[in-house]
mmCIF file of C-alpha atoms and ligand atoms in Angstrom:
data_model
loop_
_atom_site.group_PDB
_atom_site.id
_atom_site.type_symbol
_atom_site.label_atom_id
_atom_site.label_comp_id
_atom_site.label_asym_id
_atom_site.label_seq_id
_atom_site.Cartn_x
_atom_site.Cartn_y
_atom_site.Cartn_z
ATOM 1 C CA MET A 1 0.000 0.000 0.000
ATOM 2 C CA THR A 2 1.404 3.397 -0.908
ATOM 3 C CA ILE A 3 1.759 6.039 1.739
ATOM 4 C CA LYS A 4 -0.349 9.173 1.387
ATOM 5 C CA TYR A 5 0.899 12.610 2.310
ATOM 6 C CA SER A 6 -1.046 15.842 2.673
ATOM 7 C CA ILE A 7 0.545 19.253 2.646
ATOM 8 C CA ILE A 8 -1.623 22.033 4.031
ATOM 9 C CA LEU A 9 -0.973 25.636 3.106
ATOM 10 C CA PRO A 10 -3.056 28.552 4.417
ATOM 11 C CA VAL A 11 -3.073 31.380 1.894
ATOM 12 C CA TYR A 12 -4.079 34.976 2.504
ATOM 13 C CA ASN A 13 -3.160 37.461 -0.237
ATOM 14 C CA GLU A 14 -0.053 35.571 -1.337
ATOM 15 C CA GLU A 15 -0.527 36.012 -5.094
ATOM 16 C CA GLU A 16 3.096 37.032 -5.687
ATOM 17 C CA THR A 17 4.540 34.106 -3.780
ATOM 18 C CA LEU A 18 2.357 31.289 -5.103
ATOM 19 C CA PRO A 19 4.143 30.508 -8.409
ATOM 20 C CA GLU A 20 7.553 30.343 -6.727
ATOM 21 C CA LEU A 21 6.081 28.373 -3.816
ATOM 22 C CA TYR A 22 4.598 25.863 -6.241
ATOM 23 C CA ARG A 23 7.871 25.578 -8.170
ATOM 24 C CA ARG A 24 9.822 24.723 -5.021
ATOM 25 C CA LEU A 25 7.094 22.566 -3.562
ATOM 26 C CA LYS A 26 6.769 20.579 -6.783
ATOM 27 C CA GLN A 27 10.459 19.658 -6.747
ATOM 28 C CA VAL A 28 10.096 18.345 -3.218
ATOM 29 C CA VAL A 29 6.801 16.556 -3.829
ATOM 30 C CA ASP A 30 8.109 14.873 -7.011
ATOM 31 C CA GLY A 31 10.852 13.313 -4.918
ATOM 32 C CA LEU A 32 8.531 11.870 -2.260
ATOM 33 C CA ASP A 33 7.860 8.145 -2.205
ATOM 34 C CA GLY A 34 4.090 8.303 -1.782
ATOM 35 C CA GLN A 35 0.970 9.872 -3.181
ATOM 36 C CA THR A 36 0.785 13.533 -2.243
ATOM 37 C CA GLU A 37 -2.024 16.069 -2.110
ATOM 38 C CA MET A 38 -1.336 19.766 -1.686
ATOM 39 C CA ILE A 39 -4.288 21.477 -0.045
ATOM 40 C CA PHE A 40 -4.242 25.247 -0.420
ATOM 41 C CA VAL A 41 -6.762 26.992 1.819
ATOM 42 C CA ASN A 42 -7.616 30.406 0.433
ATOM 43 C CA ASP A 43 -8.583 32.377 3.517
ATOM 44 C CA GLY A 44 -10.719 35.012 1.779
ATOM 45 C CA SER A 45 -7.853 36.649 -0.129
ATOM 46 C CA GLN A 46 -8.711 39.950 -1.792
ATOM 47 C CA ASP A 47 -5.986 39.662 -4.429
ATOM 48 C CA GLY A 48 -5.680 37.173 -7.277
ATOM 49 C CA SER A 49 -4.590 34.265 -5.064
ATOM 50 C CA PHE A 50 -7.683 32.207 -5.859
ATOM 51 C CA GLN A 51 -7.311 32.566 -9.636
ATOM 52 C CA THR A 52 -3.627 31.695 -9.413
ATOM 53 C CA LEU A 53 -4.469 28.624 -7.362
ATOM 54 C CA GLY A 54 -7.145 27.663 -9.893
ATOM 55 C CA ASP A 55 -4.593 27.881 -12.721
ATOM 56 C CA LEU A 56 -2.077 25.806 -10.772
ATOM 57 C CA ALA A 57 -4.735 23.203 -10.019
ATOM 58 C CA LYS A 58 -5.376 22.823 -13.761
ATOM 59 C CA GLN A 59 -1.703 22.012 -14.331
ATOM 60 C CA ASP A 60 -1.299 19.661 -11.415
ATOM 61 C CA LYS A 61 -3.962 17.214 -10.293
ATOM 62 C CA ARG A 62 -2.303 16.869 -6.908
ATOM 63 C CA ILE A 63 -3.413 20.388 -6.020
ATOM 64 C CA LYS A 64 -6.669 20.890 -4.150
ATOM 65 C CA VAL A 65 -8.097 24.243 -3.233
ATOM 66 C CA LEU A 66 -10.557 25.204 -0.528
ATOM 67 C CA SER A 67 -11.756 28.764 -0.646
ATOM 68 C CA PHE A 68 -13.419 30.456 2.341
ATOM 69 C CA SER A 69 -16.337 32.842 2.010
ATOM 70 C CA ARG A 70 -14.312 35.509 3.870
ATOM 71 C CA ASN A 71 -11.174 35.869 5.965
ATOM 72 C CA PHE A 72 -11.515 33.483 8.910
ATOM 73 C CA GLY A 73 -7.897 33.613 10.037
ATOM 74 C CA HIS A 74 -4.777 31.512 9.839
ATOM 75 C CA GLN A 75 -5.799 29.063 12.560
ATOM 76 C CA MET A 76 -9.153 28.309 10.865
ATOM 77 C CA ALA A 77 -7.415 27.843 7.523
ATOM 78 C CA ILE A 78 -5.133 25.235 9.086
ATOM 79 C CA THR A 79 -8.162 23.569 10.701
ATOM 80 C CA ALA A 80 -10.042 23.382 7.393
ATOM 81 C CA GLY A 81 -7.010 21.972 5.586
ATOM 82 C CA LEU A 82 -6.676 19.246 8.187
ATOM 83 C CA ASP A 83 -10.423 18.520 8.113
ATOM 84 C CA TYR A 84 -10.265 17.869 4.355
ATOM 85 C CA SER A 85 -6.935 16.040 4.368
ATOM 86 C CA SER A 86 -6.639 12.314 3.850
ATOM 87 C CA GLY A 87 -2.901 11.678 4.179
ATOM 88 C CA ASP A 88 -1.277 9.274 6.619
ATOM 89 C CA ALA A 89 0.994 12.167 7.476
ATOM 90 C CA CYS A 90 -0.019 15.823 7.160
ATOM 91 C CA VAL A 91 2.425 18.683 6.935
ATOM 92 C CA VAL A 92 1.201 22.153 7.866
ATOM 93 C CA MET A 93 3.277 25.046 6.579
ATOM 94 C CA ASP A 94 3.040 28.760 5.791
ATOM 95 C CA ALA A 95 2.582 29.738 2.167
ATOM 96 C CA ASP A 96 4.995 32.679 2.264
ATOM 97 C CA LEU A 97 8.146 30.550 1.864
ATOM 98 C CA GLN A 98 9.266 31.377 5.401
ATOM 99 C CA ASN A 99 9.002 27.637 5.917
ATOM 100 C CA PRO A 100 11.257 26.042 3.284
ATOM 101 C CA PRO A 101 9.529 23.080 1.538
ATOM 102 C CA GLU A 102 12.935 21.361 1.354
ATOM 103 C CA VAL A 103 12.568 20.465 5.060
ATOM 104 C CA ILE A 104 9.541 18.223 4.346
ATOM 105 C CA PRO A 105 11.568 15.091 3.397
ATOM 106 C CA GLU A 106 13.453 15.406 6.683
ATOM 107 C CA LEU A 107 10.207 15.588 8.652
ATOM 108 C CA ILE A 108 8.945 12.546 6.766
ATOM 109 C CA SER A 109 12.057 10.512 7.366
ATOM 110 C CA VAL A 110 11.787 11.119 11.132
ATOM 111 C CA TRP A 111 8.077 10.202 10.997
ATOM 112 C CA LYS A 112 8.881 6.956 9.179
ATOM 113 C CA GLN A 113 11.046 5.802 12.044
ATOM 114 C CA GLY A 114 7.688 5.388 13.771
ATOM 115 C CA GLU A 115 8.672 6.727 17.160
ATOM 116 C CA TYR A 116 7.030 10.127 16.940
ATOM 117 C CA GLU A 117 3.577 11.290 15.859
ATOM 118 C CA ILE A 118 4.337 15.000 15.890
ATOM 119 C CA ILE A 119 7.459 16.381 14.309
ATOM 120 C CA TYR A 120 7.737 20.125 14.392
ATOM 121 C CA ALA A 121 10.261 22.105 12.450
ATOM 122 C CA SER A 122 11.829 24.784 14.592
ATOM 123 C CA ARG A 123 13.715 27.680 13.138
ATOM 124 C CA ASP A 124 17.206 28.441 14.366
ATOM 125 C CA ARG A 125 16.997 32.014 13.335
ATOM 126 C CA ARG A 126 14.068 34.226 12.533
ATOM 127 C CA GLU A 127 15.401 35.701 9.352
ATOM 128 C CA GLY A 128 13.683 38.705 7.816
ATOM 129 C CA GLU A 129 11.510 39.485 10.812
ATOM 130 C CA ASN A 130 11.730 42.819 12.473
ATOM 131 C CA TRP A 131 12.651 43.648 16.038
ATOM 132 C CA PHE A 132 9.022 44.223 17.026
ATOM 133 C CA LYS A 133 7.879 40.810 15.784
ATOM 134 C CA LYS A 134 10.757 38.978 17.464
ATOM 135 C CA THR A 135 10.317 40.763 20.792
ATOM 136 C CA THR A 136 6.546 40.373 20.937
ATOM 137 C CA ALA A 137 6.894 36.701 19.978
ATOM 138 C CA ARG A 138 9.443 36.109 22.727
ATOM 139 C CA LEU A 139 7.305 37.933 25.305
ATOM 140 C CA PHE A 140 4.205 35.990 24.294
ATOM 141 C CA TYR A 141 5.873 32.589 24.551
ATOM 142 C CA SER A 142 7.457 33.296 27.921
ATOM 143 C CA LEU A 143 4.124 34.596 29.238
ATOM 144 C CA MET A 144 2.383 31.493 27.871
ATOM 145 C CA GLN A 145 4.918 29.271 29.562
ATOM 146 C CA LYS A 146 4.365 31.004 32.912
ATOM 147 C CA LEU A 147 0.588 31.118 32.665
ATOM 148 C CA SER A 148 -0.264 27.615 31.573
ATOM 149 C CA LYS A 149 0.987 24.100 31.792
ATOM 150 C CA THR A 150 0.898 23.813 28.027
ATOM 151 C CA LYS A 151 4.386 23.616 26.625
ATOM 152 C CA ILE A 152 4.613 25.351 23.312
ATOM 153 C CA PRO A 153 7.928 25.081 21.527
ATOM 154 C CA ILE A 154 9.258 28.618 21.339
ATOM 155 C CA ASN A 155 10.564 28.724 17.807
ATOM 156 C CA ALA A 156 8.202 26.339 16.145
ATOM 157 C CA GLY A 157 5.459 28.347 14.475
ATOM 158 C CA ASP A 158 2.904 26.094 12.817
ATOM 159 C CA PHE A 159 5.319 24.259 10.526
ATOM 160 C CA ARG A 160 4.986 20.623 11.514
ATOM 161 C CA LEU A 161 4.165 17.089 10.463
ATOM 162 C CA LEU A 162 1.218 15.386 12.132
ATOM 163 C CA ASP A 163 0.415 11.700 12.039
ATOM 164 C CA ARG A 164 -3.141 10.742 10.997
ATOM 165 C CA LYS A 165 -3.939 9.807 14.616
ATOM 166 C CA VAL A 166 -3.074 13.322 15.757
ATOM 167 C CA VAL A 167 -5.039 14.925 12.906
ATOM 168 C CA ASP A 168 -8.158 12.890 13.730
ATOM 169 C CA ALA A 169 -7.897 13.799 17.397
ATOM 170 C CA LEU A 170 -7.294 17.450 16.578
ATOM 171 C CA CYS A 171 -10.265 17.572 14.208
ATOM 172 C CA SER A 172 -12.500 16.273 16.972
ATOM 173 C CA LEU A 173 -11.760 19.377 19.068
ATOM 174 C CA ARG A 174 -14.175 21.998 17.760
ATOM 175 C CA GLU A 175 -13.636 24.949 20.089
ATOM 176 C CA CYS A 176 -13.928 28.159 18.162
ATOM 177 C CA HIS A 177 -11.125 30.308 19.537
ATOM 178 C CA ARG A 178 -8.464 28.024 18.253
ATOM 179 C CA PHE A 179 -4.869 28.156 19.166
ATOM 180 C CA VAL A 180 -3.708 25.162 17.158
ATOM 181 C CA ARG A 181 -0.233 24.887 18.731
ATOM 182 C CA GLY A 182 -1.719 24.723 22.217
ATOM 183 C CA LEU A 183 -4.344 22.164 21.159
ATOM 184 C CA ILE A 184 -1.663 19.935 19.648
ATOM 185 C CA ASP A 185 0.350 20.077 22.833
ATOM 186 C CA TRP A 186 -2.772 19.331 24.889
ATOM 187 C CA LEU A 187 -3.332 16.162 22.832
ATOM 188 C CA GLY A 188 -0.038 14.694 23.981
ATOM 189 C CA PHE A 189 1.549 12.082 21.683
ATOM 190 C CA ALA A 190 5.271 11.790 21.133
ATOM 191 C CA GLN A 191 6.878 14.932 19.787
ATOM 192 C CA THR A 192 10.251 15.809 18.462
ATOM 193 C CA SER A 193 11.785 18.544 16.362
ATOM 194 C CA VAL A 194 13.917 19.071 13.316
ATOM 195 C CA SER A 195 15.655 22.407 12.977
ATOM 196 C CA TYR A 196 15.909 24.634 9.947
ATOM 197 C CA GLU A 197 16.967 28.160 9.212
ATOM 198 C CA GLY A 198 14.055 30.600 9.315
ATOM 199 C CA GLN A 199 13.780 32.540 6.102
ATOM 200 C CA ALA A 200 12.458 35.892 5.074
ATOM 201 C CA ARG A 201 9.117 36.154 3.343
ATOM 202 C CA PHE A 202 9.441 35.688 -0.425
ATOM 203 C CA ALA A 203 7.172 38.631 -1.225
ATOM 204 C CA GLY A 204 4.700 40.986 0.360
ATOM 205 C CA GLU A 205 4.256 41.843 3.999
ATOM 206 C CA THR A 206 3.213 39.852 7.024
ATOM 207 C CA LYS A 207 -0.527 39.111 6.969
ATOM 208 C CA TYR A 208 -0.639 39.162 10.748
ATOM 209 C CA SER A 209 -1.675 42.708 11.570
ATOM 210 C CA LEU A 210 -1.196 43.990 15.114
ATOM 211 C CA TYR A 211 -4.896 43.345 15.718
ATOM 212 C CA LYS A 212 -4.555 39.713 14.575
ATOM 213 C CA MET A 213 -1.460 39.238 16.729
ATOM 214 C CA VAL A 214 -3.259 40.530 19.839
ATOM 215 C CA LYS A 215 -6.271 38.312 19.102
ATOM 216 C CA PHE A 216 -3.991 35.313 18.577
ATOM 217 C CA ALA A 217 -2.197 35.974 21.887
ATOM 218 C CA LEU A 218 -5.471 36.440 23.788
ATOM 219 C CA ASP A 219 -6.904 33.230 22.321
ATOM 220 C CA GLY A 220 -3.738 31.382 23.263
ATOM 221 C CA ILE A 221 -3.747 32.626 26.835
ATOM 222 C CA THR A 222 -7.462 32.439 27.575
ATOM 223 C CA SER A 223 -7.950 28.969 26.115
ATOM 224 C CA PHE A 224 -5.091 27.453 28.061
ATOM 225 C CA SER A 225 -4.980 29.320 31.342
ATOM 226 C CA TYR A 226 -7.262 30.400 34.191
ATOM 227 C CA ARG A 227 -4.489 32.428 35.761
ATOM 228 C CA PRO A 228 -5.801 35.809 34.600
ATOM 229 C CA LEU A 229 -9.123 34.996 36.298
ATOM 230 C CA GLN A 230 -7.261 34.031 39.460
ATOM 231 C CA LEU A 231 -5.436 37.329 39.242
ATOM 232 C CA ALA A 232 -8.784 39.052 39.781
ATOM 233 C CA THR A 233 -9.337 37.078 42.987
ATOM 234 C CA CYS A 234 -5.796 37.764 44.240
ATOM 235 C CA LEU A 235 -6.111 41.479 43.577
ATOM 236 C CA GLY A 236 -9.464 41.474 45.356
ATOM 237 C CA PHE A 237 -7.946 39.886 48.453
ATOM 238 C CA LEU A 238 -4.922 42.147 48.412
ATOM 239 C CA PHE A 239 -7.015 45.277 48.274
ATOM 240 C CA SER A 240 -9.498 44.023 50.883
ATOM 241 C CA ILE A 241 -6.664 43.451 53.334
ATOM 242 C CA ALA A 242 -5.100 46.830 52.618
ATOM 243 C CA GLY A 243 -8.571 48.419 52.824
ATOM 244 C CA PHE A 244 -9.212 46.782 56.196
ATOM 245 C CA PHE A 245 -6.044 48.257 57.691
ATOM 246 C CA TYR A 246 -6.705 51.634 56.155
ATOM 247 C CA ALA A 247 -10.227 51.627 57.535
ATOM 248 C CA ALA A 248 -8.906 50.825 61.030
ATOM 249 C CA TYR A 249 -6.460 53.694 60.670
ATOM 250 C CA ALA A 250 -9.161 56.096 59.475
ATOM 251 C CA ILE A 251 -11.479 55.227 62.345
ATOM 252 C CA SER A 252 -8.714 55.587 64.884
ATOM 253 C CA ILE A 253 -7.653 59.035 63.730
ATOM 254 C CA ASN A 254 -11.264 60.082 63.673
ATOM 255 C CA LEU A 255 -11.733 58.965 67.271
ATOM 256 C CA PHE A 256 -8.451 60.072 68.764
ATOM 257 C CA THR A 257 -7.312 63.146 66.814
ATOM 258 C CA ASP A 258 -8.832 66.157 65.078
ATOM 259 C CA LYS A 259 -7.033 65.697 61.715
ATOM 260 C CA THR A 260 -9.907 64.106 59.791
ATOM 261 C CA VAL A 261 -10.846 66.816 57.292
ATOM 262 C CA HIS A 262 -7.958 66.830 54.861
ATOM 263 C CA GLY A 263 -8.505 63.316 53.593
ATOM 264 C CA TRP A 264 -9.335 64.309 50.038
ATOM 265 C CA THR A 265 -6.081 63.135 48.393
ATOM 266 C CA SER A 266 -6.145 59.687 49.898
ATOM 267 C CA LEU A 267 -9.823 59.370 49.026
ATOM 268 C CA ILE A 268 -9.459 60.259 45.378
ATOM 269 C CA VAL A 269 -6.395 58.032 45.016
ATOM 270 C CA THR A 270 -8.221 55.088 46.525
ATOM 271 C CA VAL A 271 -11.297 55.629 44.372
ATOM 272 C CA LEU A 272 -9.284 55.902 41.166
ATOM 273 C CA LEU A 273 -7.100 52.913 41.945
ATOM 274 C CA LEU A 274 -9.972 50.689 42.962
ATOM 275 C CA GLY A 275 -12.060 51.846 40.014
ATOM 276 C CA GLY A 276 -9.218 50.967 37.641
ATOM 277 C CA ILE A 277 -8.640 47.578 39.145
ATOM 278 C CA GLN A 278 -12.326 46.741 39.101
ATOM 279 C CA LEU A 279 -12.566 47.619 35.437
ATOM 280 C CA ILE A 280 -9.490 45.529 34.593
ATOM 281 C CA THR A 281 -10.783 42.485 36.426
ATOM 282 C CA LEU A 282 -14.217 42.912 34.876
ATOM 283 C CA GLY A 283 -12.501 43.101 31.505
ATOM 284 C CA ILE A 284 -10.612 39.860 32.150
ATOM 285 C CA ILE A 285 -13.829 38.131 33.152
ATOM 286 C CA GLY A 286 -15.505 39.617 30.085
ATOM 287 C CA GLU A 287 -12.847 38.147 27.785
ATOM 288 C CA TYR A 288 -13.609 34.680 29.095
ATOM 289 C CA ILE A 289 -17.382 35.122 29.025
ATOM 290 C CA GLY A 290 -17.186 36.358 25.441
ATOM 291 C CA ARG A 291 -15.315 33.232 24.449
ATOM 292 C CA ILE A 292 -17.781 31.015 26.308
ATOM 293 C CA PHE A 293 -20.582 32.817 24.450
ATOM 294 C CA ASP A 294 -18.894 32.124 21.105
ATOM 295 C CA ASP A 295 -18.469 28.444 21.902
ATOM 296 C CA VAL A 296 -22.057 28.086 23.101
ATOM 297 C CA LYS A 297 -23.337 29.338 19.748
ATOM 298 C CA GLN A 298 -21.797 26.311 18.055
ATOM 299 C CA ARG A 299 -21.306 28.050 14.750
ATOM 300 C CA PRO A 300 -19.204 26.319 12.132
ATOM 301 C CA LEU A 301 -15.535 27.316 12.433
ATOM 302 C CA TYR A 302 -15.353 28.411 8.801
ATOM 303 C CA VAL A 303 -17.522 28.542 5.692
ATOM 304 C CA VAL A 304 -16.289 27.136 2.390
ATOM 305 C CA ARG A 305 -17.333 28.961 -0.755
ATOM 306 C CA LYS A 306 -15.557 26.997 -3.462
ATOM 307 C CA LYS A 307 -13.635 23.763 -3.783
ATOM 308 C CA ILE A 308 -11.302 22.613 -6.514
ATOM 309 C CA GLY A 309 -9.875 19.142 -6.926
ATOM 310 C CA PHE A 310 -11.907 17.330 -4.288
ATOM 311 C CA PRO A 311 -13.987 14.305 -5.364
ATOM 312 C CA GLU A 312 -16.873 15.327 -7.672
ATOM 313 C CA GLU A 313 -19.794 15.040 -5.246
ATOM 314 C CA GLU A 314 -17.929 17.210 -2.772
ATOM 315 C CA ASN A 315 -17.125 19.981 -5.228
ATOM 316 C CA SER A 316 -19.301 23.055 -5.378
HETATM 317 N N1 LIG B 1 -2.665 33.693 6.793
HETATM 318 C C1 LIG B 1 -3.981 33.283 6.637
HETATM 319 N N2 LIG B 1 -4.984 34.069 7.135
HETATM 320 C C2 LIG B 1 -4.727 35.252 7.808
HETATM 321 C C3 LIG B 1 -3.359 35.628 7.991
HETATM 322 C C4 LIG B 1 -2.368 34.822 7.467
HETATM 323 O O1 LIG B 1 -4.268 32.239 6.040
HETATM 324 O O2 LIG B 1 -5.664 35.896 8.236
HETATM 325 C C5 LIG B 1 -1.590 32.829 6.220
HETATM 326 C C6 LIG B 1 -0.562 33.564 5.380
HETATM 327 O O3 LIG B 1 -0.937 33.606 4.022
HETATM 328 C C7 LIG B 1 0.678 32.713 5.579
HETATM 329 C C8 LIG B 1 0.511 32.184 6.982
HETATM 330 O O4 LIG B 1 -0.876 32.310 7.307
HETATM 331 O O5 LIG B 1 0.730 31.600 4.687
HETATM 332 C C9 LIG B 1 1.353 32.941 7.993
HETATM 333 O O6 LIG B 1 1.070 34.315 7.927
HETATM 334 P P1 LIG B 1 2.203 35.437 7.907
HETATM 335 O O7 LIG B 1 3.374 34.992 7.107
HETATM 336 O O8 LIG B 1 1.568 36.713 7.477
HETATM 337 O O9 LIG B 1 2.570 35.504 9.449
HETATM 338 P P2 LIG B 1 4.041 35.694 10.076
HETATM 339 O O10 LIG B 1 4.948 34.716 9.396
HETATM 340 O O11 LIG B 1 4.399 37.108 9.790
HETATM 341 O O12 LIG B 1 3.834 35.393 11.513
HETATM 342 MG MG1 LIG B 2 5.262 34.588 7.448
#
């Protein structure tokens, strides 16, 4: 029986990169020993990515395209690709050539040894990424490590090979604020890594805007940690204790001295501080409730508008 591989590539406005990506990917795929499908997930691109993918799919029957009805985000694109994949091993990688396709055979050869179900490719260097991106990434991962038990490999990104068992398990988790790296770690299985040199984007700019980065970080933290909620409780206790002592002090000076009138400064400071802290803790609670609300609605994680290359009855 031949082995089947799936390569999953989320695409958002990557028109300029796609031809070069395909050229390099094709060389790698031609050298693989099994049957390979390349699933491109067009995450509501506004440029010509979909047309380019359509043209490529005409040339190469191994290419399949899923196209979303709008931009659902990188994590949903990965999820959809995995949902539609059928390979014994699935490789998830970025479509901007920051993850070199040439690493795939290495990932596969480690997988074939049969010891590991998850092989992530970690970059030695983050080439072509600016200071801001590197610093925020480092901060986020160290915060994640402190806040939750989930161990997320620091330099791994989403470039990894997953065994079919892992993909099936992952696809059964349908929570809607998805932080795929955290979910994969939560699943367990045996993991190892292969290192490669991080490369600069082939063309265009990062598709992770500041807004998307903040959303990604919040999803990561809130779906794997209760610590921020506990922070609210801790702060509450801390301020109650301080308040208790201050109240005792205030009563005593009222009873035993005549200095009670000029308390305005301390009053306003206390009110402002407490007001601020209450709003912050309410906000933290709100973040969690909002996510619970989203999960309760049970909406589909993404909506597919067009499919190319999937079996006839599935195409639309
Ligand atoms: N991407 C996506 N949907 C989005 C944002 C990004 O499918 O809303 C894709 C993008 O096309 C790329 C991958 O996700 O293939 C990683 O995005 P990007 O390179 O912009 O992120 P960075 O490498 O800067 O973290
Ligand atoms: Mg990138």
